[in-house]
Amino acid sequence: MGWIFFQSYVLIKKLVMSEEKQNIGRGLNIAFIDNKSKTVSKARSFDTFQDDAELIEALQNTPDHWLIIVACYDECAQRLGIEARTLLQKFGSGLVKELGFRDSYIMIGQKGLKLGLAIEKLEHKGSQEFASRVELSGCLTIPVGAMGPKGSLDAKVVSEKKDIQIASRLDNCGLADPCPAGEISMHIYSGVDHNDHPQICIDGAYYIAKGIKNSGRGLNIVTLNGTSRQVLKVATFDTYAKDSTTLEIFLVNIMNEEIVVIVSFDDSSKKLSDFAKSLLNDLGSSQIQNMQFRSQWYMVGMKGIQGFTKYEQLEYSKDGNWAPLIDRKFCIPTKIKGQTVKPDPLIIKNKSKKDFCDRHVEYTDFCDESHLDDGIFPAPQTNPAWENHAIFSIPIVVVAGLSHTGLQMTLETLMMQPGINPKMVVVMFDENFADAVDLVALFGFHVIRLLSSNRYSDQFAKSIDAVWDLSFFAKETKKPDKVIVLEEDLILAVDFLSYMGQLLSTLEADDTVAAVSAWNVNGYTGLSSDPTLVIRTDGFPGLGFMLKRSFYEKHLRGHMETCCINRSWLGWTLPTANSTDILVPDVSRVFRLPPDGSGGNDALLEELFRRERVTNSEPSPVLGSVHLLVNKKYDALIEKLVQSARVITSSQLDGCSRETGSQLVGLFPPASRSAFLVYYGSETELRRLCRCFGLFSAPDQPPKGLYKEVLRFSFNNNQVLLVSSQSVFAQARSDPSVQVN
């Protein structure tokens, strides 16, 4: 069978997929081939930058022994999750686990092919914007390689139904009394040491015990149908000696509402992957991430459980000895209900934090007795597409203020960013705020003391000037061309770094963009609703942002004391017009704790920080149409919105104010999800419209968040554009009657 395979098209005797045929798209492009007729059954594109649900369904429904030819185009790893990658391993892929953001990848596999025998090539992106192109060509023999039974799960590892052995029987698994109706008896025994043997008894029968072929070192697993009580599979996975790939495939293929009983024996932690831990977490485990060498662990979970199982125990090895024995007999329901609160016993003590709290009584909540043993460690990156992403090599500078609580909350939420590299974080603070040294040390971040300043803005300027050339960053990465700056008293959304990472390539590619902001000055409740939306503005909103070095060198170096003496959210006086375009989220990725005191700006601080705002709470939203944020494409997008929007005349909003804004609901119905356009003729009229919609409006302050005299925001799940009659976009419509003169 002849085939030729490139990154942007697939040819099998004849052209099957290409841009010309209009069936190639972003993500994974796959041709499905019947192994018997050697014909292409279907060819389609799966946009795994956005979602992998359709790909998972297609791979699950692909008949055994069929072939797939896979080509990654543009970006295919962003939402290619654990389940999809594991299913591709069932087609023989050995490299898909390593596929990252904008890597190049191609593969020829066959369902049932043994792991690692697929024909594939992977080229990592590295420091480039995209990875280099990869290609394959030649003749293909079918089968592609040695085939394994049912996704390469060896019968020595997994027994199913008719092959399942029973070592012995014991009424009620040794319980003194029978279980109540609708419950199942169990006995779980982990073994005292490596000379002992694990045991699992279910409903009076021992399926894991000495002499059973599928039991031993690693994780021992029994799955059963809770309704019928029938045991479906018995398996053991030696995750001390072998990698977790077979275990991952096994866990992915567990059916919904199957009960899963697991006990460890000897050591099961050495080669237990993050993939496998995540899958076990999905089955209800709240403690598997804490597994250590020679830990003893058991869990009874269920596929589809909502929350965490209460049937779980983890014991730790101490002083090199074996962990305490687990020997439990109990009854479980035929359908396990999850607990919404993670029942982690917190066996590991945090001595460093306790010592810190003994010295610093001012950190009341942080040092509360119930939190003393909370671990402080960087959140792991569970999405393989983000491993080695360039965002984790960009220095982060936290410019601390004088608030103990504010700095603590900033550092805690920074540490919660998946994939965060503590070596790339530096906290800069006034030399008089010496307490910060001990706090920052708990998190493992760098610290820099700055000469005392009378104003925070002076300290902020010193920090930005200093961060570019710090020697400890040079050990981790090349001379930084961008930095992330966090002002005082910020709480970061869980996707703060993910948000920045998705916009990194746009910042690099567009010379007219100076920075990416994480804060929307107009992001109030009711005016901010779409976490996937990003807009351009020509003002600097500050608080949390990623700044380009080229912009700093050209406009800020040597001028910080003149251009940037104000707090950044008040606006900086920059020397060049049209040089300060900023990318801003519709839904903010940072929340600023309301400042104490007024400092003479009561009305302004009330407007900025004490009105109710929206901060993103979704774990990893994918930003939409990022490619349209570059200069000319964004202008074309705004022009298109102006042309298609429904016009609301200024007279329809007469008498509207923030207090009477409820009248707007009828004009902008939430169900329409449309674009609306309102023209204004002067700044006075724009101020009135801002008060009407509830946008930022403060005495002696101009409206904020405009782009070329267009103010774009969300209202009732609609897009609204306030457009100046003098704006370059005002001429986009041909109907002059709606324009204000």
PDB file of C-alpha atoms in Angstrom, residues 410-679:
ATOM      1  CA  THR A 410      -0.457  36.915  45.946  1.00  0.00           C
ATOM      2  CA  LEU A 411       2.238  34.319  46.622  1.00  0.00           C
ATOM      3  CA  GLU A 412      -0.276  31.571  47.409  1.00  0.00           C
ATOM      4  CA  THR A 413      -2.289  32.100  44.220  1.00  0.00           C
ATOM      5  CA  LEU A 414       0.925  32.386  42.198  1.00  0.00           C
ATOM      6  CA  MET A 415       2.047  29.020  43.573  1.00  0.00           C
ATOM      7  CA  MET A 416      -1.302  27.554  42.463  1.00  0.00           C
ATOM      8  CA  GLN A 417      -0.588  28.246  38.778  1.00  0.00           C
ATOM      9  CA  PRO A 418      -0.178  24.842  37.035  1.00  0.00           C
ATOM     10  CA  GLY A 419       3.429  24.478  35.859  1.00  0.00           C
ATOM     11  CA  ILE A 420       4.773  27.484  37.819  1.00  0.00           C
ATOM     12  CA  ASN A 421       8.577  27.525  38.092  1.00  0.00           C
ATOM     13  CA  PRO A 422       9.523  29.105  41.462  1.00  0.00           C
ATOM     14  CA  LYS A 423      13.038  29.794  40.166  1.00  0.00           C
ATOM     15  CA  MET A 424      11.567  32.338  37.742  1.00  0.00           C
ATOM     16  CA  VAL A 425       9.828  34.391  40.452  1.00  0.00           C
ATOM     17  CA  VAL A 426      11.362  37.298  42.354  1.00  0.00           C
ATOM     18  CA  VAL A 427       9.692  39.366  45.063  1.00  0.00           C
ATOM     19  CA  MET A 428      10.957  42.926  45.419  1.00  0.00           C
ATOM     20  CA  PHE A 429      10.105  44.912  48.533  1.00  0.00           C
ATOM     21  CA  ASP A 430      11.008  47.962  50.528  1.00  0.00           C
ATOM     22  CA  GLU A 431      13.971  47.336  52.833  1.00  0.00           C
ATOM     23  CA  ASN A 432      11.785  48.363  55.796  1.00  0.00           C
ATOM     24  CA  PHE A 433       9.388  45.472  55.123  1.00  0.00           C
ATOM     25  CA  ALA A 434      11.828  42.866  56.438  1.00  0.00           C
ATOM     26  CA  ASP A 435       9.085  40.362  57.321  1.00  0.00           C
ATOM     27  CA  ALA A 436       8.712  39.612  53.624  1.00  0.00           C
ATOM     28  CA  VAL A 437      12.028  37.733  53.553  1.00  0.00           C
ATOM     29  CA  ASP A 438      10.748  34.925  55.794  1.00  0.00           C
ATOM     30  CA  LEU A 439       7.413  34.686  53.994  1.00  0.00           C
ATOM     31  CA  VAL A 440       8.950  34.523  50.518  1.00  0.00           C
ATOM     32  CA  ALA A 441      11.434  31.873  51.694  1.00  0.00           C
ATOM     33  CA  LEU A 442       8.520  29.516  52.453  1.00  0.00           C
ATOM     34  CA  PHE A 443       7.548  29.634  48.774  1.00  0.00           C
ATOM     35  CA  GLY A 444      11.085  29.220  47.409  1.00  0.00           C
ATOM     36  CA  PHE A 445      11.021  32.461  45.410  1.00  0.00           C
ATOM     37  CA  HIS A 446      13.931  34.883  45.023  1.00  0.00           C
ATOM     38  CA  VAL A 447      13.978  38.067  47.121  1.00  0.00           C
ATOM     39  CA  ILE A 448      15.419  41.518  46.416  1.00  0.00           C
ATOM     40  CA  ARG A 449      15.444  44.352  48.962  1.00  0.00           C
ATOM     41  CA  LEU A 450      15.025  47.812  47.493  1.00  0.00           C
ATOM     42  CA  LEU A 451      16.210  51.063  49.025  1.00  0.00           C
ATOM     43  CA  SER A 452      13.325  52.608  50.906  1.00  0.00           C
ATOM     44  CA  SER A 453      10.956  54.824  48.881  1.00  0.00           C
ATOM     45  CA  ASN A 454       8.385  57.371  49.971  1.00  0.00           C
ATOM     46  CA  ARG A 455       5.871  56.179  47.387  1.00  0.00           C
ATOM     47  CA  TYR A 456       4.913  52.758  46.075  1.00  0.00           C
ATOM     48  CA  SER A 457       5.154  54.090  42.506  1.00  0.00           C
ATOM     49  CA  ASP A 458       8.877  54.822  43.093  1.00  0.00           C
ATOM     50  CA  GLN A 459       9.414  51.268  44.324  1.00  0.00           C
ATOM     51  CA  PHE A 460       7.462  49.956  41.346  1.00  0.00           C
ATOM     52  CA  ALA A 461       9.688  51.901  38.922  1.00  0.00           C
ATOM     53  CA  LYS A 462      12.854  50.581  40.612  1.00  0.00           C
ATOM     54  CA  SER A 463      11.566  47.021  40.337  1.00  0.00           C
ATOM     55  CA  ILE A 464      10.849  47.227  36.600  1.00  0.00           C
ATOM     56  CA  ASP A 465      14.255  48.804  35.983  1.00  0.00           C
ATOM     57  CA  ALA A 466      16.013  46.055  37.969  1.00  0.00           C
ATOM     58  CA  VAL A 467      14.246  42.881  36.863  1.00  0.00           C
ATOM     59  CA  TRP A 468      15.664  42.603  33.334  1.00  0.00           C
ATOM     60  CA  ASP A 469      19.260  41.915  34.309  1.00  0.00           C
ATOM     61  CA  LEU A 470      19.080  39.741  37.435  1.00  0.00           C
ATOM     62  CA  SER A 471      21.810  37.096  37.411  1.00  0.00           C
ATOM     63  CA  PHE A 472      19.704  34.241  38.824  1.00  0.00           C
ATOM     64  CA  PHE A 473      17.314  34.414  35.850  1.00  0.00           C
ATOM     65  CA  ALA A 474      20.280  34.094  33.480  1.00  0.00           C
ATOM     66  CA  LYS A 475      20.915  30.613  34.934  1.00  0.00           C
ATOM     67  CA  GLU A 476      17.402  29.511  33.986  1.00  0.00           C
ATOM     68  CA  THR A 477      16.907  31.166  30.602  1.00  0.00           C
ATOM     69  CA  LYS A 478      18.493  33.468  28.072  1.00  0.00           C
ATOM     70  CA  LYS A 479      18.357  37.233  28.586  1.00  0.00           C
ATOM     71  CA  PRO A 480      14.630  37.864  29.108  1.00  0.00           C
ATOM     72  CA  ASP A 481      12.766  39.775  26.401  1.00  0.00           C
ATOM     73  CA  LYS A 482       9.547  39.880  28.457  1.00  0.00           C
ATOM     74  CA  VAL A 483       8.643  40.011  32.141  1.00  0.00           C
ATOM     75  CA  ILE A 484       5.415  39.496  34.055  1.00  0.00           C
ATOM     76  CA  VAL A 485       4.768  42.208  36.626  1.00  0.00           C
ATOM     77  CA  LEU A 486       2.423  41.814  39.600  1.00  0.00           C
ATOM     78  CA  GLU A 487       1.546  44.846  41.665  1.00  0.00           C
ATOM     79  CA  GLU A 488       0.711  44.693  45.365  1.00  0.00           C
ATOM     80  CA  ASP A 489      -2.294  42.936  46.919  1.00  0.00           C
ATOM     81  CA  LEU A 490      -3.370  40.812  43.942  1.00  0.00           C
ATOM     82  CA  ILE A 491      -5.225  37.509  43.959  1.00  0.00           C
ATOM     83  CA  LEU A 492      -4.534  35.582  40.745  1.00  0.00           C
ATOM     84  CA  ALA A 493      -7.136  33.561  38.870  1.00  0.00           C
ATOM     85  CA  VAL A 494      -6.220  29.885  38.534  1.00  0.00           C
ATOM     86  CA  ASP A 495      -5.611  30.318  34.774  1.00  0.00           C
ATOM     87  CA  PHE A 496      -3.474  33.479  35.062  1.00  0.00           C
ATOM     88  CA  LEU A 497      -0.378  31.877  33.498  1.00  0.00           C
ATOM     89  CA  SER A 498      -2.473  29.902  31.002  1.00  0.00           C
ATOM     90  CA  TYR A 499      -4.084  33.170  29.875  1.00  0.00           C
ATOM     91  CA  MET A 500      -0.673  34.837  29.496  1.00  0.00           C
ATOM     92  CA  GLY A 501       0.721  31.817  27.679  1.00  0.00           C
ATOM     93  CA  GLN A 502      -2.058  31.786  25.095  1.00  0.00           C
ATOM     94  CA  LEU A 503      -1.323  35.428  24.237  1.00  0.00           C
ATOM     95  CA  LEU A 504       2.467  35.122  24.244  1.00  0.00           C
ATOM     96  CA  SER A 505       2.799  34.499  20.510  1.00  0.00           C
ATOM     97  CA  THR A 506       0.571  37.503  19.695  1.00  0.00           C
ATOM     98  CA  LEU A 507       2.676  39.741  21.920  1.00  0.00           C
ATOM     99  CA  GLU A 508       5.813  38.499  20.161  1.00  0.00           C
ATOM    100  CA  ALA A 509       4.411  38.830  16.639  1.00  0.00           C
ATOM    101  CA  ASP A 510       2.781  42.278  16.850  1.00  0.00           C
ATOM    102  CA  ASP A 511       5.075  45.295  17.198  1.00  0.00           C
ATOM    103  CA  THR A 512       2.092  47.508  18.021  1.00  0.00           C
ATOM    104  CA  VAL A 513       1.286  45.582  21.224  1.00  0.00           C
ATOM    105  CA  ALA A 514       3.243  46.716  24.278  1.00  0.00           C
ATOM    106  CA  ALA A 515       1.867  44.374  26.909  1.00  0.00           C
ATOM    107  CA  VAL A 516      -0.745  41.811  27.906  1.00  0.00           C
ATOM    108  CA  SER A 517      -2.865  42.865  30.868  1.00  0.00           C
ATOM    109  CA  ALA A 518      -4.693  40.511  33.217  1.00  0.00           C
ATOM    110  CA  TRP A 519      -7.101  43.193  34.471  1.00  0.00           C
ATOM    111  CA  ASN A 520     -10.079  44.847  32.804  1.00  0.00           C
ATOM    112  CA  VAL A 521     -10.817  48.279  34.245  1.00  0.00           C
ATOM    113  CA  ASN A 522     -14.426  47.867  33.032  1.00  0.00           C
ATOM    114  CA  GLY A 523     -14.742  44.288  34.261  1.00  0.00           C
ATOM    115  CA  TYR A 524     -17.652  44.896  36.616  1.00  0.00           C
ATOM    116  CA  THR A 525     -20.424  42.436  37.369  1.00  0.00           C
ATOM    117  CA  GLY A 526     -22.888  42.555  34.477  1.00  0.00           C
ATOM    118  CA  LEU A 527     -20.289  43.990  32.076  1.00  0.00           C
ATOM    119  CA  SER A 528     -17.841  41.096  31.982  1.00  0.00           C
ATOM    120  CA  SER A 529     -18.972  37.595  31.085  1.00  0.00           C
ATOM    121  CA  ASP A 530     -16.859  35.885  28.417  1.00  0.00           C
ATOM    122  CA  PRO A 531     -13.610  34.323  29.733  1.00  0.00           C
ATOM    123  CA  THR A 532     -12.565  33.423  26.168  1.00  0.00           C
ATOM    124  CA  LEU A 533     -12.742  37.017  24.876  1.00  0.00           C
ATOM    125  CA  VAL A 534      -9.712  39.339  24.639  1.00  0.00           C
ATOM    126  CA  ILE A 535      -9.816  42.929  23.350  1.00  0.00           C
ATOM    127  CA  ARG A 536      -7.273  45.614  22.434  1.00  0.00           C
ATOM    128  CA  THR A 537      -7.125  48.943  24.259  1.00  0.00           C
ATOM    129  CA  ASP A 538      -4.836  51.932  23.840  1.00  0.00           C
ATOM    130  CA  GLY A 539      -4.515  52.688  27.546  1.00  0.00           C
ATOM    131  CA  PHE A 540      -2.410  50.923  30.181  1.00  0.00           C
ATOM    132  CA  PRO A 541      -4.633  49.248  32.812  1.00  0.00           C
ATOM    133  CA  GLY A 542      -1.806  47.893  34.978  1.00  0.00           C
ATOM    134  CA  LEU A 543      -2.054  45.682  38.099  1.00  0.00           C
ATOM    135  CA  GLY A 544      -0.876  42.414  36.495  1.00  0.00           C
ATOM    136  CA  PHE A 545       0.706  42.440  33.056  1.00  0.00           C
ATOM    137  CA  MET A 546       3.329  40.918  30.748  1.00  0.00           C
ATOM    138  CA  LEU A 547       5.607  43.633  29.360  1.00  0.00           C
ATOM    139  CA  LYS A 548       7.774  43.530  26.246  1.00  0.00           C
ATOM    140  CA  ARG A 549      11.438  44.436  26.739  1.00  0.00           C
ATOM    141  CA  SER A 550      11.618  46.257  23.403  1.00  0.00           C
ATOM    142  CA  PHE A 551       8.829  48.561  24.541  1.00  0.00           C
ATOM    143  CA  TYR A 552      10.520  49.108  27.901  1.00  0.00           C
ATOM    144  CA  GLU A 553      13.876  49.948  26.280  1.00  0.00           C
ATOM    145  CA  LYS A 554      12.310  52.378  23.808  1.00  0.00           C
ATOM    146  CA  HIS A 555       9.806  54.184  26.015  1.00  0.00           C
ATOM    147  CA  LEU A 556      10.391  53.466  29.715  1.00  0.00           C
ATOM    148  CA  ARG A 557      14.086  52.999  30.488  1.00  0.00           C
ATOM    149  CA  GLY A 558      15.385  56.201  32.002  1.00  0.00           C
ATOM    150  CA  HIS A 559      11.900  57.723  31.989  1.00  0.00           C
ATOM    151  CA  MET A 560      10.121  55.812  34.763  1.00  0.00           C
ATOM    152  CA  GLU A 561      10.236  58.804  37.117  1.00  0.00           C
ATOM    153  CA  THR A 562       8.528  61.036  34.548  1.00  0.00           C
ATOM    154  CA  CYS A 563       6.262  58.778  32.493  1.00  0.00           C
ATOM    155  CA  CYS A 564       5.160  56.431  35.200  1.00  0.00           C
ATOM    156  CA  ILE A 565       4.980  58.366  38.438  1.00  0.00           C
ATOM    157  CA  ASN A 566       1.261  57.538  38.741  1.00  0.00           C
ATOM    158  CA  ARG A 567       0.002  54.110  39.668  1.00  0.00           C
ATOM    159  CA  SER A 568      -0.388  52.188  36.421  1.00  0.00           C
ATOM    160  CA  TRP A 569      -4.151  51.910  36.804  1.00  0.00           C
ATOM    161  CA  LEU A 570      -4.316  55.718  36.824  1.00  0.00           C
ATOM    162  CA  GLY A 571      -2.550  55.821  33.476  1.00  0.00           C
ATOM    163  CA  TRP A 572       1.023  56.427  32.406  1.00  0.00           C
ATOM    164  CA  THR A 573       2.191  59.382  30.326  1.00  0.00           C
ATOM    165  CA  LEU A 574       3.951  57.646  27.477  1.00  0.00           C
ATOM    166  CA  PRO A 575       6.063  59.574  24.961  1.00  0.00           C
ATOM    167  CA  THR A 576       4.691  58.182  21.697  1.00  0.00           C
ATOM    168  CA  ALA A 577       1.107  58.012  20.529  1.00  0.00           C
ATOM    169  CA  ASN A 578      -0.161  54.694  19.164  1.00  0.00           C
ATOM    170  CA  SER A 579       2.602  52.820  20.983  1.00  0.00           C
ATOM    171  CA  THR A 580       0.650  51.501  23.941  1.00  0.00           C
ATOM    172  CA  ASP A 581      -1.883  49.010  22.609  1.00  0.00           C
ATOM    173  CA  ILE A 582      -2.594  46.462  25.314  1.00  0.00           C
ATOM    174  CA  LEU A 583      -4.361  43.100  25.166  1.00  0.00           C
ATOM    175  CA  VAL A 584      -7.040  42.993  27.864  1.00  0.00           C
ATOM    176  CA  PRO A 585      -9.384  40.165  28.953  1.00  0.00           C
ATOM    177  CA  ASP A 586     -13.124  40.613  29.017  1.00  0.00           C
ATOM    178  CA  VAL A 587     -13.034  38.734  32.345  1.00  0.00           C
ATOM    179  CA  SER A 588     -10.129  39.776  34.579  1.00  0.00           C
ATOM    180  CA  ARG A 589      -7.440  37.273  35.635  1.00  0.00           C
ATOM    181  CA  VAL A 590      -6.462  39.215  38.779  1.00  0.00           C
ATOM    182  CA  PHE A 591      -8.477  40.656  41.646  1.00  0.00           C
ATOM    183  CA  ARG A 592      -7.102  43.612  43.560  1.00  0.00           C
ATOM    184  CA  LEU A 593      -7.838  43.614  47.298  1.00  0.00           C
ATOM    185  CA  PRO A 594      -9.558  46.921  48.149  1.00  0.00           C
ATOM    186  CA  PRO A 595      -6.956  49.354  49.495  1.00  0.00           C
ATOM    187  CA  ASP A 596      -7.088  50.552  53.101  1.00  0.00           C
ATOM    188  CA  GLY A 597      -7.691  54.275  53.597  1.00  0.00           C
ATOM    189  CA  SER A 598      -8.501  56.828  50.973  1.00  0.00           C
ATOM    190  CA  GLY A 599      -5.292  58.669  50.233  1.00  0.00           C
ATOM    191  CA  GLY A 600      -7.453  61.561  49.060  1.00  0.00           C
ATOM    192  CA  ASN A 601      -9.019  59.561  46.180  1.00  0.00           C
ATOM    193  CA  ASP A 602     -12.167  58.163  47.765  1.00  0.00           C
ATOM    194  CA  ALA A 603     -14.374  58.339  44.682  1.00  0.00           C
ATOM    195  CA  LEU A 604     -11.683  56.934  42.385  1.00  0.00           C
ATOM    196  CA  LEU A 605     -10.761  54.023  44.661  1.00  0.00           C
ATOM    197  CA  GLU A 606     -14.433  53.253  45.176  1.00  0.00           C
ATOM    198  CA  GLU A 607     -14.917  53.083  41.414  1.00  0.00           C
ATOM    199  CA  LEU A 608     -11.791  51.029  40.766  1.00  0.00           C
ATOM    200  CA  PHE A 609     -11.687  48.547  43.631  1.00  0.00           C
ATOM    201  CA  ARG A 610     -14.802  48.583  45.786  1.00  0.00           C
ATOM    202  CA  ARG A 611     -17.484  48.001  43.167  1.00  0.00           C
ATOM    203  CA  GLU A 612     -18.352  44.371  42.515  1.00  0.00           C
ATOM    204  CA  ARG A 613     -16.118  42.871  39.824  1.00  0.00           C
ATOM    205  CA  VAL A 614     -15.848  39.575  37.959  1.00  0.00           C
ATOM    206  CA  THR A 615     -12.656  37.494  38.097  1.00  0.00           C
ATOM    207  CA  ASN A 616     -12.349  34.279  36.104  1.00  0.00           C
ATOM    208  CA  SER A 617     -12.973  31.052  38.022  1.00  0.00           C
ATOM    209  CA  GLU A 618     -12.858  28.557  35.142  1.00  0.00           C
ATOM    210  CA  PRO A 619      -9.727  26.370  35.345  1.00  0.00           C
ATOM    211  CA  SER A 620      -8.531  26.529  31.736  1.00  0.00           C
ATOM    212  CA  PRO A 621     -10.718  28.369  29.215  1.00  0.00           C
ATOM    213  CA  VAL A 622      -9.323  28.440  25.685  1.00  0.00           C
ATOM    214  CA  LEU A 623      -9.135  31.984  24.353  1.00  0.00           C
ATOM    215  CA  GLY A 624     -11.071  32.501  21.152  1.00  0.00           C
ATOM    216  CA  SER A 625      -9.730  33.896  17.851  1.00  0.00           C
ATOM    217  CA  VAL A 626      -6.349  34.908  19.273  1.00  0.00           C
ATOM    218  CA  HIS A 627      -5.024  35.233  15.726  1.00  0.00           C
ATOM    219  CA  LEU A 628      -7.465  38.124  15.147  1.00  0.00           C
ATOM    220  CA  LEU A 629      -5.848  40.255  17.874  1.00  0.00           C
ATOM    221  CA  VAL A 630      -2.926  41.363  15.705  1.00  0.00           C
ATOM    222  CA  ASN A 631      -3.126  44.960  14.508  1.00  0.00           C
ATOM    223  CA  LYS A 632      -4.776  44.964  11.071  1.00  0.00           C
ATOM    224  CA  LYS A 633      -6.842  41.841  11.693  1.00  0.00           C
ATOM    225  CA  TYR A 634      -8.269  43.352  14.862  1.00  0.00           C
ATOM    226  CA  ASP A 635      -9.184  46.536  13.007  1.00  0.00           C
ATOM    227  CA  ALA A 636     -10.933  44.401  10.396  1.00  0.00           C
ATOM    228  CA  LEU A 637     -12.798  42.569  13.171  1.00  0.00           C
ATOM    229  CA  ILE A 638     -14.018  45.828  14.737  1.00  0.00           C
ATOM    230  CA  GLU A 639     -15.058  47.121  11.313  1.00  0.00           C
ATOM    231  CA  LYS A 640     -17.018  43.927  10.701  1.00  0.00           C
ATOM    232  CA  LEU A 641     -18.721  44.213  14.105  1.00  0.00           C
ATOM    233  CA  VAL A 642     -19.638  47.834  13.398  1.00  0.00           C
ATOM    234  CA  GLN A 643     -21.082  46.876   9.999  1.00  0.00           C
ATOM    235  CA  SER A 644     -23.196  44.029  11.368  1.00  0.00           C
ATOM    236  CA  ALA A 645     -24.229  45.473  14.746  1.00  0.00           C
ATOM    237  CA  ARG A 646     -27.729  46.575  15.563  1.00  0.00           C
ATOM    238  CA  VAL A 647     -27.731  50.340  16.151  1.00  0.00           C
ATOM    239  CA  ILE A 648     -29.135  51.837  19.348  1.00  0.00           C
ATOM    240  CA  THR A 649     -29.460  55.600  18.965  1.00  0.00           C
ATOM    241  CA  SER A 650     -28.238  57.932  21.658  1.00  0.00           C
ATOM    242  CA  SER A 651     -31.765  59.311  22.105  1.00  0.00           C
ATOM    243  CA  GLN A 652     -32.990  55.835  23.129  1.00  0.00           C
ATOM    244  CA  LEU A 653     -30.693  56.110  26.140  1.00  0.00           C
ATOM    245  CA  ASP A 654     -31.756  59.589  27.247  1.00  0.00           C
ATOM    246  CA  GLY A 655     -32.211  59.791  30.994  1.00  0.00           C
ATOM    247  CA  CYS A 656     -30.303  56.556  31.577  1.00  0.00           C
ATOM    248  CA  SER A 657     -27.918  56.447  34.531  1.00  0.00           C
ATOM    249  CA  ARG A 658     -26.206  53.746  36.549  1.00  0.00           C
ATOM    250  CA  GLU A 659     -29.157  53.793  38.959  1.00  0.00           C
ATOM    251  CA  THR A 660     -31.718  53.433  36.146  1.00  0.00           C
ATOM    252  CA  GLY A 661     -29.640  51.070  34.004  1.00  0.00           C
ATOM    253  CA  SER A 662     -32.204  48.299  34.378  1.00  0.00           C
ATOM    254  CA  GLN A 663     -34.099  49.931  31.515  1.00  0.00           C
ATOM    255  CA  LEU A 664     -31.333  48.712  29.201  1.00  0.00           C
ATOM    256  CA  VAL A 665     -32.389  45.074  29.498  1.00  0.00           C
ATOM    257  CA  GLY A 666     -35.209  45.604  27.033  1.00  0.00           C
ATOM    258  CA  LEU A 667     -32.868  47.193  24.484  1.00  0.00           C
ATOM    259  CA  PHE A 668     -30.153  44.548  24.907  1.00  0.00           C
ATOM    260  CA  PRO A 669     -31.990  41.242  25.589  1.00  0.00           C
ATOM    261  CA  PRO A 670     -29.654  38.577  27.015  1.00  0.00           C
ATOM    262  CA  ALA A 671     -31.027  35.816  24.791  1.00  0.00           C
ATOM    263  CA  SER A 672     -30.015  37.583  21.574  1.00  0.00           C
ATOM    264  CA  ARG A 673     -26.212  37.251  22.033  1.00  0.00           C
ATOM    265  CA  SER A 674     -25.821  39.961  19.408  1.00  0.00           C
ATOM    266  CA  ALA A 675     -23.604  42.949  18.691  1.00  0.00           C
ATOM    267  CA  PHE A 676     -24.995  46.414  19.410  1.00  0.00           C
ATOM    268  CA  LEU A 677     -23.654  49.813  18.372  1.00  0.00           C
ATOM    269  CA  VAL A 678     -24.094  53.214  19.987  1.00  0.00           C
ATOM    270  CA  TYR A 679     -22.510  56.326  18.464  1.00  0.00           C
TER     271      TYR A 679
END
